[in-house]
Each structure stands twice: as C-alpha cells, then as structure tokens.
Amino acid sequence: MLLFGIAAGLLIQYYSEKMLKDDLVRLSDVIKDEAQRENADLSNLVSFENSGSKAFRISFIDSQGNIVADSFKTEEFENHLDRPEVQSALSGNPEFVKRYSETLGKDLMYYAVAFTFAGTQEAYVLRVAIESSAVSEGTLSAIPLLLVITAVLAFALIFTNHKYNNASVQPLLELKSQLHTINTGGFQKLTVDKSNRDLLPIINELNEIAENINALNKVRSEFFANASHELNTPLTYISGYAELMEEGLLTDKDKISECGAKIREQSMRMENLISDMLKLSSLENTPSDIAMEEVKIKELLYSITDTLKLAAAERKLTVNVYCYAEVIISNEKLLKDILTNLIQNAIKYNKENGRIDITVRKNKKRVEINVADTGIGIADGDSLRIFERFYRVDKGRSRQSGGTGLGLAIVKHSVQRLGGTVKLESRIGEGSNFTVTLPEQKTI
Ligand code: ADP
C-alpha cells in the first residue's frame, strides 16, 4: 500500500509538471505568433487576460537583455541577458529552467523562445514563467484522494484475505477433526466437499493410508486370535493328559507311555507353531535387504528329501528330484524354508502310492523351482487363500499331519524377500503344482 502511495504520488508529480510544461510551450507559441505580427504591441500582449495568484509571468527581452515589456510591473529591471532560459532561447535551443526569481521572490519555471520583432527587425526573446510550486500543490491536492483510494484498497485486501484464509483453513480444520477420530480408533472414510477439490489428492492418499492401517490392524488382531486358539488346543490336550497321570488314573504301563507320547506330540505341535510364528515375524521385521550367497542347491535339496524320506515312505510315495543346477545365488535359510514347506505339503496332501516331482532349473535370468504332486489338489476358490496365515482347506487333515497353517505364508513371504513369485496350478483330485520363480542370478 505504501509503495502504491509513493508510486502514485510520483506519477501525479510527473504528470503535473508535464502539464505545466505543455502549458508554457502552448502559451509561448500563441504569444510568439502575435508578437511576430507587424505593429505588434508587446506591452499589450504581456497582460492579455492573465491575472490571479497563478498567473503566468510573460516578458519580452531584447537582444541586449533589457526587459521591453513584462506582465509583472516593477520600476527597475536588471539586465536579463545572463539568465539561463534567455541564453538557451538565443542559442536556438529552448529549455525549461526552474529557479528562484529575484524579481518576484518565488520559485518559477521558465521557458523562453527567440523571435524577430517586426518593429525593430531585431532578435527578441519571449519568456513565459509560472510558479513551480503549482506542481507540488497539484500533488498535494491529490493526497486526500490517494489516501481514500489506499484505505479502500487496504480494506478490500484485508477483507478478501480474511475470507480466503477462512475458506482455506476451514476444510483443514474439518480434516483435522476427522483424522483425530481415525487416530483414536474410529475408522471412517475422510471426506471433503466439492468446493475443495485441491485437497482431493491428499484426501485420497490419506484414505488409502487409513484403509491400509485398518486392514493391517484387522490382520494383526485376526492373527493373534488364531495364534491363541492354535496354542490353546495342544495346551488343553497336554493339561488333560497330565491330569490323568497326576490323579493316578493310569495304572497300565502302556497307557502311561501312550499318554507321555501324546504329551510329547502336542508339545512338538506347539514347538512347530512357535517356530513358524517366529519365522514369519522375523520375515516381516528384518530389514529388506537380505544377504545373498552361493547356495549348493542340489546338496540342499537332497538333504531335505532325505529328512522327509521316512514320511514319504510311510505313504508309499515316489519322490523324483530333477535338479539341473549345482549352485545358485540366493539365501540358504529362506530357500530351505521354501523347499521344506512345499515338499512337506506335497507329502501331507498326497494320496497313497502317489508321486512327487521336484525340478530345479536355472538360466542366466532366473531360477525356477517346481514342486508337483499327485495329491488331493486345491479348489480354485482356495488357491489364493491358502497363502494366508492359518488358512487350511481341511483343518482336520492339516492338524492330524502336524501342520501349523503357516507353511505357505512362510513360503510366500520368503519368496517375496528374494524378489520372486510363487504360482499354483492345481486340479482337485489330480494334484497340485507349485512354481517358485526367483529373479536373475546376480553374482556376489
Ligand atoms: P498347513 O500347515 O496346514 O499345511 P500350509 O500353509 O502349508 O499349512 O497350507 C495351507 C493349506 O493349503 C493346507 O492346510 C492345505 O489345505 C492346503 N495345501 C497346501 N499344500 C497343498 C498341496 N500340495 N495339495 C493340496 N492342498 C495343499
């Protein structure tokens, strides 16, 4: 506003001065024309309709510097030849001169032009002048108007600013209260009215975050409920058998050893469950970059099938291993979990006299591990869900075979950790085929 005031003041001053100069030039042109006529009466010309406090001073000066006629009548005039405006007029280059007039005792703006006076055929100078305070007075007179304009503008600005601020802060406050509700546990979708479209991308992003957190919370609480239930079942068995033994109800030696075996079996189940839960938790919590190393895949594969040999033999299964790679770049611990879980499942969910084919292929770009069985198969509707924690198609069968319901969740997370994918092809009653593809073999 201040800058606007100063700029406006300077502009008004500039234009007032320009107008004054134009007036001086126009007046000098008119009077010069008259003064150049034959029989021109110079003393008459200087006093033409020119009076009042802002009257022009008009003078005629001869080439010697004597004032021949002047609108300001005094007895004595000193020689005016040395006056800068007279000099500039005589040199044919008229200029505006602002200076103090000794004669009038005021600041004046002068403009002078030379012409030939018909009466004497000599060079005369016509000089016109006006009080230069007229310029500053012009500016001063504009100040009240300027102040009014400035004040109106300032008010308008403050008003619109206030309104704009209110309009832009209001939806943010509204958003804050909605976020507070979410933060204190009440999930809701964030909304914003149509007039605040600018906020829409932020709202969408926040909604996505809130939904993810909500989904995560749901998964977490489901996981805890499932885990508690899974741990509770073997505990109930264990405490039941222990009670039988404690109360001396089992006298038969065989019964006691049977009971001991049951307790050991249930303890094993708990152990497996806790071990799988810890594996999953570490898969989720360890930093994303895992150590890559040279893994002797063939050796690893045979050592796994060796440990599972007995379980396979019990069900009269044929296990074929086709390993076309000796060494791959991967992480042995994760790879071992992936292979063990897939092969264990292929045994557990197979049919008697069934077959398991394990194939490992490697090229420069990827490693493909394939575990195919001739088992019970998985229905289409279950094929995605079986990778969820604790999801089982047939709960009884899984539990009976010592399954924790976490095996494929561990497979999925481990494969993801290695940057790969796991795919399932299955036909109910015919068998399942799990394919794990791990990305390119970077050298280490
Ligand atoms: P579990 O400990 O129950 O085996 P998993 O996570 O390893 O848990 O598997 C989840 C479920 O997927 C199993 O309960 C089973 O119903 C099904 N499943 C897994 N592998 C196979 C397979 N090879 N053939 C048929 N069903 C399978």
Coordinates of C-alpha atoms and ligand atoms in Angstrom, one line a residue:
M1 CA 0.0 0.0 0.0
L2 CA 2.9 2.3 0.9
L3 CA 4.7 1.6 -2.3
F4 CA 1.4 2.1 -4.2
G5 CA 1.1 5.6 -2.5
I6 CA 4.6 6.6 -3.3
A7 CA 4.4 5.5 -6.9
A8 CA 1.0 7.2 -7.3
G9 CA 2.5 10.4 -5.8
L10 CA 5.5 10.4 -8.1
L11 CA 3.3 9.8 -11.1
I12 CA 1.0 12.7 -10.2
Q13 CA 4.0 14.9 -9.7
Y14 CA 5.5 13.8 -13.1
Y15 CA 2.2 14.5 -14.9
S16 CA 1.5 17.8 -13.2
E17 CA 5.0 19.0 -14.2
K18 CA 4.5 17.8 -17.7
M19 CA 1.1 19.5 -18.0
L20 CA 2.7 22.7 -16.7
K21 CA 5.5 22.5 -19.3
D22 CA 2.9 21.9 -22.0
D23 CA 1.0 24.9 -20.9
L24 CA 4.2 27.0 -21.0
V25 CA 5.0 25.8 -24.6
R26 CA 1.5 26.3 -25.8
L27 CA 1.3 29.8 -24.3
S28 CA 4.7 30.8 -25.7
D29 CA 3.6 29.6 -29.2
V30 CA 0.4 31.7 -29.1
I31 CA 2.1 34.9 -27.9
K32 CA 5.1 34.5 -30.2
D33 CA 2.7 34.3 -33.2
E34 CA 1.0 37.5 -32.1
A35 CA 4.4 39.2 -31.3
Q36 CA 5.8 38.5 -34.8
R37 CA 2.9 40.4 -36.5
E38 CA 3.5 43.9 -37.9
N39 CA 2.6 46.6 -35.4
A40 CA 2.5 44.1 -32.5
D41 CA 2.0 45.8 -29.2
L42 CA 4.3 43.9 -26.8
S43 CA 3.1 45.7 -23.6
N44 CA -0.5 44.8 -24.6
L45 CA 0.5 41.2 -25.2
V46 CA 2.0 40.6 -21.8
S47 CA -1.2 41.5 -20.0
F48 CA -3.7 39.5 -22.0
E49 CA -6.4 38.0 -19.8
N50 CA -3.8 36.8 -17.4
S51 CA -4.4 37.6 -13.7
G52 CA -4.9 35.9 -10.4
S53 CA -2.5 34.2 -8.0
K54 CA -1.4 31.5 -10.5
A55 CA -0.9 34.0 -13.3
F56 CA 1.8 33.4 -15.9
R57 CA 4.6 35.9 -15.9
I58 CA 5.2 37.0 -19.5
S59 CA 8.2 39.1 -20.5
F60 CA 9.8 40.3 -23.7
I61 CA 13.5 40.9 -23.6
D62 CA 15.6 42.5 -26.3
S63 CA 18.9 41.1 -27.6
Q64 CA 20.8 43.3 -25.0
G65 CA 19.0 41.8 -22.1
N66 CA 16.7 44.7 -21.3
I67 CA 13.1 43.9 -20.4
V68 CA 11.0 45.6 -23.0
A69 CA 7.6 44.5 -21.6
D70 CA 6.7 42.4 -18.5
S71 CA 3.4 41.3 -17.1
F72 CA 4.8 41.9 -13.6
K73 CA 5.2 45.6 -13.4
T74 CA 8.1 47.0 -11.4
E75 CA 10.1 50.1 -11.8
E76 CA 13.5 48.6 -12.0
F77 CA 14.6 45.5 -14.0
E78 CA 18.2 44.4 -14.0
N79 CA 19.7 43.1 -17.2
H80 CA 18.4 39.7 -18.0
L81 CA 21.0 38.6 -20.6
D82 CA 22.7 36.2 -18.2
R83 CA 19.5 34.3 -17.3
P84 CA 19.9 30.6 -18.4
E85 CA 16.5 30.5 -20.1
V86 CA 17.3 33.7 -22.2
Q87 CA 20.7 32.1 -23.1
S88 CA 19.1 28.9 -24.2
A89 CA 16.5 30.8 -26.2
L90 CA 19.1 32.9 -28.0
S91 CA 21.2 29.8 -28.8
G92 CA 18.0 28.4 -30.6
N93 CA 17.7 25.6 -28.1
P94 CA 14.9 26.5 -25.7
E95 CA 14.9 24.7 -22.3
F96 CA 12.8 24.6 -19.2
V97 CA 14.6 26.2 -16.3
K98 CA 13.4 26.0 -12.7
R99 CA 15.0 28.6 -10.5
Y100 CA 14.4 31.3 -7.9
S101 CA 13.2 34.7 -9.3
E102 CA 14.9 37.6 -7.6
T103 CA 12.2 40.0 -9.0
L104 CA 9.3 38.1 -7.6
G105 CA 11.0 36.3 -4.7
K106 CA 9.4 33.0 -5.7
D107 CA 10.5 29.7 -7.4
L108 CA 9.5 29.8 -11.0
M109 CA 9.6 27.5 -14.0
Y110 CA 10.8 29.4 -17.1
Y111 CA 10.5 28.8 -20.8
A112 CA 11.8 31.2 -23.4
V113 CA 11.9 31.4 -27.2
A114 CA 13.6 33.8 -29.6
F115 CA 11.8 35.6 -32.5
T116 CA 12.4 38.6 -34.8
F117 CA 10.5 41.7 -33.6
A118 CA 8.9 43.4 -36.7
G119 CA 9.1 46.8 -35.1
T120 CA 13.0 46.9 -34.9
Q121 CA 13.9 43.8 -37.0
E122 CA 15.9 42.7 -34.0
A123 CA 16.1 39.3 -32.2
Y124 CA 13.8 39.4 -29.2
V125 CA 13.2 36.8 -26.5
L126 CA 9.7 35.9 -25.3
R127 CA 9.8 34.4 -21.9
V128 CA 6.9 32.8 -20.0
A129 CA 7.0 31.5 -16.5
I130 CA 4.8 30.1 -13.8
E131 CA 5.3 29.4 -10.1
S132 CA 6.8 25.9 -9.9
S133 CA 5.0 25.4 -6.6
A134 CA 2.0 24.7 -8.8
V135 CA 3.5 21.2 -9.4
S136 CA 3.8 20.3 -5.7
E137 CA 0.4 21.9 -5.0
G138 CA -1.1 19.7 -7.7
T139 CA 0.5 16.6 -6.0
L140 CA -0.6 17.8 -2.5
S141 CA -4.2 18.3 -3.6
A142 CA -4.2 14.7 -4.8
I143 CA -3.1 13.3 -1.4
P144 CA -6.6 13.1 0.2
L145 CA -8.0 11.2 -2.8
L146 CA -4.9 9.0 -2.7
L147 CA -5.4 8.3 1.0
V148 CA -9.1 7.4 0.4
I149 CA -8.2 5.0 -2.5
T150 CA -5.4 3.5 -0.4
A151 CA -7.7 3.0 2.6
V152 CA -10.4 1.4 0.4
L153 CA -7.9 -0.9 -1.3
A154 CA -6.4 -1.9 2.1
F155 CA -9.8 -2.7 3.5
A156 CA -10.7 -4.7 0.4
L157 CA -7.5 -6.6 0.7
I158 CA -7.8 -7.3 4.4
F159 CA -11.4 -8.4 3.8
T160 CA -10.7 -10.8 0.9
N161 CA -7.6 -12.1 2.7
H162 CA -9.6 -12.9 5.7
K163 CA -12.4 -14.5 3.7
Y164 CA -9.9 -16.5 1.7
N165 CA -8.0 -17.6 4.8
N166 CA -11.2 -18.7 6.4
A167 CA -12.2 -20.6 3.3
S168 CA -8.9 -22.4 3.0
V169 CA -8.4 -23.1 6.7
Q170 CA -11.9 -24.3 7.4
P171 CA -11.6 -27.6 5.4
L172 CA -8.2 -28.3 7.0
L173 CA -9.7 -27.9 10.5
E174 CA -12.6 -30.2 9.4
L175 CA -10.0 -32.7 8.1
K176 CA -8.1 -32.5 11.4
S177 CA -11.1 -33.5 13.4
Q178 CA -11.8 -36.4 11.0
L179 CA -8.2 -37.5 11.3
H180 CA -8.4 -37.3 15.1
T181 CA -11.4 -39.7 15.0
I182 CA -9.4 -42.2 13.0
N183 CA -6.4 -41.7 15.2
T184 CA -8.5 -42.5 18.3
G185 CA -9.6 -45.8 16.8
G186 CA -12.8 -44.9 14.9
F187 CA -12.2 -45.8 11.3
Q188 CA -14.0 -43.7 8.8
K189 CA -13.5 -42.5 5.2
L190 CA -12.2 -38.9 5.0
T191 CA -14.5 -36.6 3.1
V192 CA -14.2 -33.1 1.7
D193 CA -16.9 -31.1 -0.1
K194 CA -16.7 -30.4 -3.8
S195 CA -15.5 -26.8 -3.4
N196 CA -12.2 -28.0 -2.1
R197 CA -11.1 -30.1 -5.0
D198 CA -7.4 -29.1 -4.4
L199 CA -7.5 -31.2 -1.2
L200 CA -8.8 -34.3 -3.0
P201 CA -5.5 -35.9 -3.9
I202 CA -4.4 -35.6 -0.3
I203 CA -7.7 -36.9 1.0
N204 CA -7.4 -40.0 -1.3
E205 CA -3.9 -40.7 -0.2
L206 CA -4.8 -40.3 3.5
N207 CA -7.8 -42.6 2.9
E208 CA -5.6 -45.2 1.4
I209 CA -3.2 -45.0 4.3
A210 CA -6.1 -45.2 6.8
E211 CA -7.5 -48.2 4.9
N212 CA -4.1 -49.9 4.9
I213 CA -3.7 -49.3 8.6
N214 CA -7.2 -50.6 9.3
A215 CA -6.6 -53.7 7.2
L216 CA -3.3 -54.2 8.9
N217 CA -4.9 -53.9 12.3
K218 CA -7.5 -56.4 11.3
V219 CA -4.9 -58.9 10.1
R220 CA -3.0 -58.4 13.3
S221 CA -5.9 -59.0 15.6
E222 CA -7.1 -62.0 13.5
F223 CA -3.6 -63.4 13.7
F224 CA -3.5 -63.0 17.5
A225 CA -6.9 -64.6 17.8
N226 CA -5.8 -67.5 15.6
A227 CA -2.5 -67.9 17.2
S228 CA -4.0 -68.0 20.7
H229 CA -6.5 -70.6 19.6
E230 CA -3.9 -72.7 17.9
L231 CA -1.7 -72.7 21.0
N232 CA -4.6 -73.3 23.3
T233 CA -5.6 -76.6 21.6
P234 CA -2.4 -78.6 22.3
L235 CA -2.2 -77.0 25.8
T236 CA -5.7 -78.3 26.6
Y237 CA -4.6 -81.8 25.5
I238 CA -1.3 -81.6 27.5
S239 CA -3.0 -80.5 30.7
G240 CA -5.7 -83.1 30.2
Y241 CA -3.2 -86.0 29.9
A242 CA -1.1 -84.5 32.8
E243 CA -4.2 -84.5 35.0
L244 CA -4.9 -88.2 34.2
M245 CA -1.4 -89.1 35.2
E246 CA -1.4 -86.8 38.3
E247 CA -4.6 -88.3 39.6
G248 CA -3.1 -91.8 39.2
L249 CA -5.9 -92.9 36.9
L250 CA -3.5 -94.5 34.6
T251 CA -2.1 -97.6 36.1
D252 CA -1.3 -99.6 33.0
K253 CA 2.3 -99.1 32.0
D254 CA 1.4 -99.0 28.3
K255 CA -1.3 -96.4 28.9
I256 CA 1.2 -94.2 30.8
S257 CA 3.7 -94.4 27.9
E258 CA 0.9 -93.7 25.4
C259 CA -0.1 -90.7 27.4
G260 CA 3.5 -89.5 27.5
A261 CA 3.8 -89.9 23.7
K262 CA 0.6 -87.8 23.3
I263 CA 2.0 -85.1 25.6
R264 CA 5.3 -85.1 23.5
E265 CA 3.3 -85.0 20.3
Q266 CA 1.3 -82.0 21.4
S267 CA 4.4 -80.3 22.7
M268 CA 6.0 -80.8 19.3
R269 CA 3.0 -79.2 17.7
M270 CA 3.4 -76.2 20.0
E271 CA 7.1 -76.0 19.2
N272 CA 6.4 -76.1 15.5
L273 CA 3.8 -73.5 15.8
I274 CA 6.0 -71.1 17.8
S275 CA 8.9 -71.8 15.5
D276 CA 6.8 -70.9 12.4
M277 CA 5.4 -67.8 14.1
L278 CA 8.9 -66.6 14.9
K279 CA 10.0 -67.3 11.3
L280 CA 7.1 -65.2 10.0
S281 CA 7.7 -62.4 12.4
S282 CA 11.4 -62.3 11.5
L283 CA 10.5 -62.3 7.8
E284 CA 8.3 -59.2 8.4
N285 CA 10.6 -57.4 10.7
T286 CA 14.2 -57.8 9.4
P287 CA 15.5 -55.1 7.1
S288 CA 14.5 -55.5 3.4
D289 CA 18.0 -56.4 2.0
I290 CA 18.9 -59.9 2.8
A291 CA 22.3 -61.5 2.4
M292 CA 22.8 -63.2 -0.9
E293 CA 25.2 -66.1 -1.1
E294 CA 26.2 -69.1 -3.1
V295 CA 23.8 -71.9 -2.3
K296 CA 24.6 -75.5 -3.2
I297 CA 21.1 -76.1 -4.3
K298 CA 21.5 -79.8 -5.3
E299 CA 23.0 -80.6 -1.9
L300 CA 20.4 -78.7 -0.1
L301 CA 17.6 -80.3 -2.0
Y302 CA 18.8 -83.9 -1.3
S303 CA 19.4 -83.2 2.4
I304 CA 15.7 -82.0 2.6
T305 CA 14.3 -85.0 0.8
D306 CA 16.5 -87.2 2.9
T307 CA 14.9 -85.9 6.1
L308 CA 11.5 -86.3 4.7
K309 CA 12.2 -89.7 3.3
L310 CA 10.5 -91.6 6.1
A311 CA 7.3 -89.5 5.9
A312 CA 7.2 -90.2 2.2
A313 CA 7.8 -93.9 2.6
E314 CA 5.0 -94.1 5.1
R315 CA 2.6 -93.1 2.5
K316 CA 4.3 -95.1 -0.2
L317 CA 5.2 -92.0 -2.3
T318 CA 7.8 -91.8 -5.0
V319 CA 9.9 -88.7 -4.8
N320 CA 11.8 -87.7 -8.0
V321 CA 14.3 -84.9 -7.9
Y322 CA 15.4 -83.3 -11.2
C323 CA 18.0 -80.7 -10.2
Y324 CA 19.7 -79.0 -13.2
A325 CA 21.7 -76.6 -11.1
E326 CA 24.6 -77.1 -8.7
V327 CA 25.0 -73.7 -7.3
I328 CA 22.7 -70.7 -7.3
I329 CA 22.9 -67.2 -5.8
S330 CA 20.3 -67.0 -3.1
N331 CA 19.8 -67.1 0.6
E332 CA 20.1 -70.7 2.0
K333 CA 17.9 -70.2 5.1
L334 CA 15.0 -68.8 3.1
L335 CA 15.4 -71.3 0.3
K336 CA 15.4 -74.2 2.8
D337 CA 12.1 -73.0 4.3
I338 CA 10.6 -72.6 0.9
L339 CA 11.6 -76.1 -0.3
T340 CA 10.8 -77.8 3.1
N341 CA 7.3 -76.4 3.3
L342 CA 6.4 -77.1 -0.3
I343 CA 7.8 -80.7 -0.2
Q344 CA 6.2 -81.4 3.2
N345 CA 2.8 -80.3 1.8
A346 CA 3.3 -82.4 -1.3
I347 CA 3.7 -85.4 1.1
K348 CA 1.0 -84.4 3.5
Y349 CA -1.7 -83.8 0.9
N350 CA -0.8 -86.6 -1.4
K351 CA -2.6 -89.9 -2.0
E352 CA -1.2 -93.3 -1.1
N353 CA 1.2 -94.5 -3.8
G354 CA 1.4 -91.0 -5.2
R355 CA 4.3 -89.2 -6.8
I356 CA 6.2 -86.0 -6.1
D357 CA 8.4 -84.4 -8.8
I358 CA 10.8 -81.7 -7.8
T359 CA 12.5 -79.8 -10.6
V360 CA 15.1 -77.0 -10.4
R361 CA 16.1 -75.2 -13.5
K362 CA 18.4 -72.2 -13.8
N363 CA 19.4 -69.9 -16.6
K364 CA 21.1 -66.5 -16.5
K365 CA 17.9 -64.7 -15.8
R366 CA 16.1 -66.8 -13.2
V367 CA 15.8 -69.9 -11.2
E368 CA 12.7 -72.0 -11.4
I369 CA 11.7 -74.4 -8.7
N370 CA 8.8 -76.7 -9.3
V371 CA 7.2 -79.0 -6.8
A372 CA 4.4 -81.1 -8.3
D373 CA 2.3 -83.8 -6.5
T374 CA -0.4 -86.2 -7.5
G375 CA -2.4 -85.4 -4.3
I376 CA -5.8 -84.2 -3.4
G377 CA -5.5 -80.9 -5.2
I378 CA -6.8 -77.4 -4.3
A379 CA -10.1 -75.9 -5.5
D380 CA -9.9 -72.6 -7.4
G381 CA -11.6 -70.7 -4.6
D382 CA -8.9 -71.7 -2.1
S383 CA -5.9 -71.3 -4.3
L384 CA -5.2 -67.7 -3.2
R385 CA -6.4 -68.1 0.4
I386 CA -4.0 -71.0 1.2
F387 CA -1.2 -68.5 1.4
E388 CA -2.9 -66.6 4.2
R389 CA -1.8 -67.4 7.8
F390 CA -3.7 -70.2 9.4
Y391 CA -5.9 -70.8 6.4
R392 CA -6.5 -74.5 5.8
V393 CA -8.8 -76.2 3.3
D394 CA -9.2 -79.2 5.6
K395 CA -8.5 -78.3 9.2
G396 CA -8.6 -81.9 10.5
R397 CA -6.2 -83.3 7.9
S398 CA -3.8 -80.4 8.4
R399 CA -3.7 -80.8 12.2
Q400 CA -3.5 -84.5 12.0
S401 CA -0.4 -84.3 9.8
G402 CA 1.2 -81.8 12.2
G403 CA 0.5 -78.7 10.0
T404 CA 0.6 -75.3 11.6
G405 CA -1.3 -73.5 8.9
L406 CA 1.6 -71.1 8.5
G407 CA 3.8 -73.1 6.0
L408 CA 2.6 -71.4 2.8
A409 CA 2.6 -68.0 4.4
I410 CA 6.2 -68.5 5.2
V411 CA 6.8 -69.7 1.6
K412 CA 5.1 -66.6 0.2
H413 CA 7.0 -64.1 2.4
S414 CA 10.3 -65.9 1.8
V415 CA 9.8 -65.8 -2.0
Q416 CA 8.9 -62.1 -1.8
R417 CA 12.0 -61.5 0.2
L418 CA 14.1 -63.0 -2.6
G419 CA 12.2 -60.8 -5.1
G420 CA 10.4 -63.8 -6.7
T421 CA 6.9 -65.1 -7.3
V422 CA 5.0 -68.2 -6.4
K423 CA 2.4 -69.7 -8.6
L424 CA 0.0 -72.5 -8.1
E425 CA -1.7 -74.7 -10.7
S426 CA -4.0 -77.3 -9.2
R427 CA -6.8 -79.6 -10.1
I428 CA -9.0 -81.1 -7.4
G429 CA -8.4 -84.8 -7.1
E430 CA -5.5 -84.7 -9.5
G431 CA -2.7 -82.9 -7.8
S432 CA -1.0 -79.5 -7.3
N433 CA 1.9 -77.8 -8.9
F434 CA 3.7 -75.0 -7.1
T435 CA 6.2 -73.0 -9.2
V436 CA 8.6 -70.6 -7.5
T437 CA 10.5 -68.2 -9.8
L438 CA 13.4 -66.3 -8.4
P439 CA 14.9 -63.4 -10.3
E440 CA 18.2 -63.1 -12.1
Q441 CA 21.3 -64.6 -10.7
K442 CA 23.4 -61.6 -9.7
T443 CA 27.0 -62.5 -8.9
I444 CA 28.2 -61.6 -5.4
Ligands
ADP1 P1 -0.5 -76.5 6.8 O1 0.4 -76.5 7.9 O2 -2.0 -76.6 7.1 O3 -0.1 -77.4 5.7 P2 0.1 -74.5 4.8 O4 0.2 -73.0 4.9 O5 1.4 -75.2 4.4 O6 -0.4 -75.0 6.2 O7 -1.0 -74.9 3.8 C1 -2.3 -74.3 3.9 C2 -3.4 -75.2 3.4 O8 -3.2 -75.3 2.0 C3 -3.3 -76.6 3.9 O9 -4.0 -76.7 5.1 C4 -3.9 -77.4 2.8 O10 -5.3 -77.3 2.9 C5 -3.6 -76.6 1.5 N1 -2.4 -77.2 0.8 C6 -1.1 -76.8 0.9 N2 -0.3 -77.5 0.1 C7 -1.2 -78.4 -0.6 C8 -0.9 -79.4 -1.6 N3 0.3 -79.7 -2.1 N4 -2.0 -80.1 -2.0 C9 -3.3 -79.8 -1.5 N5 -3.5 -78.9 -0.6 C10 -2.5 -78.2 -0.1

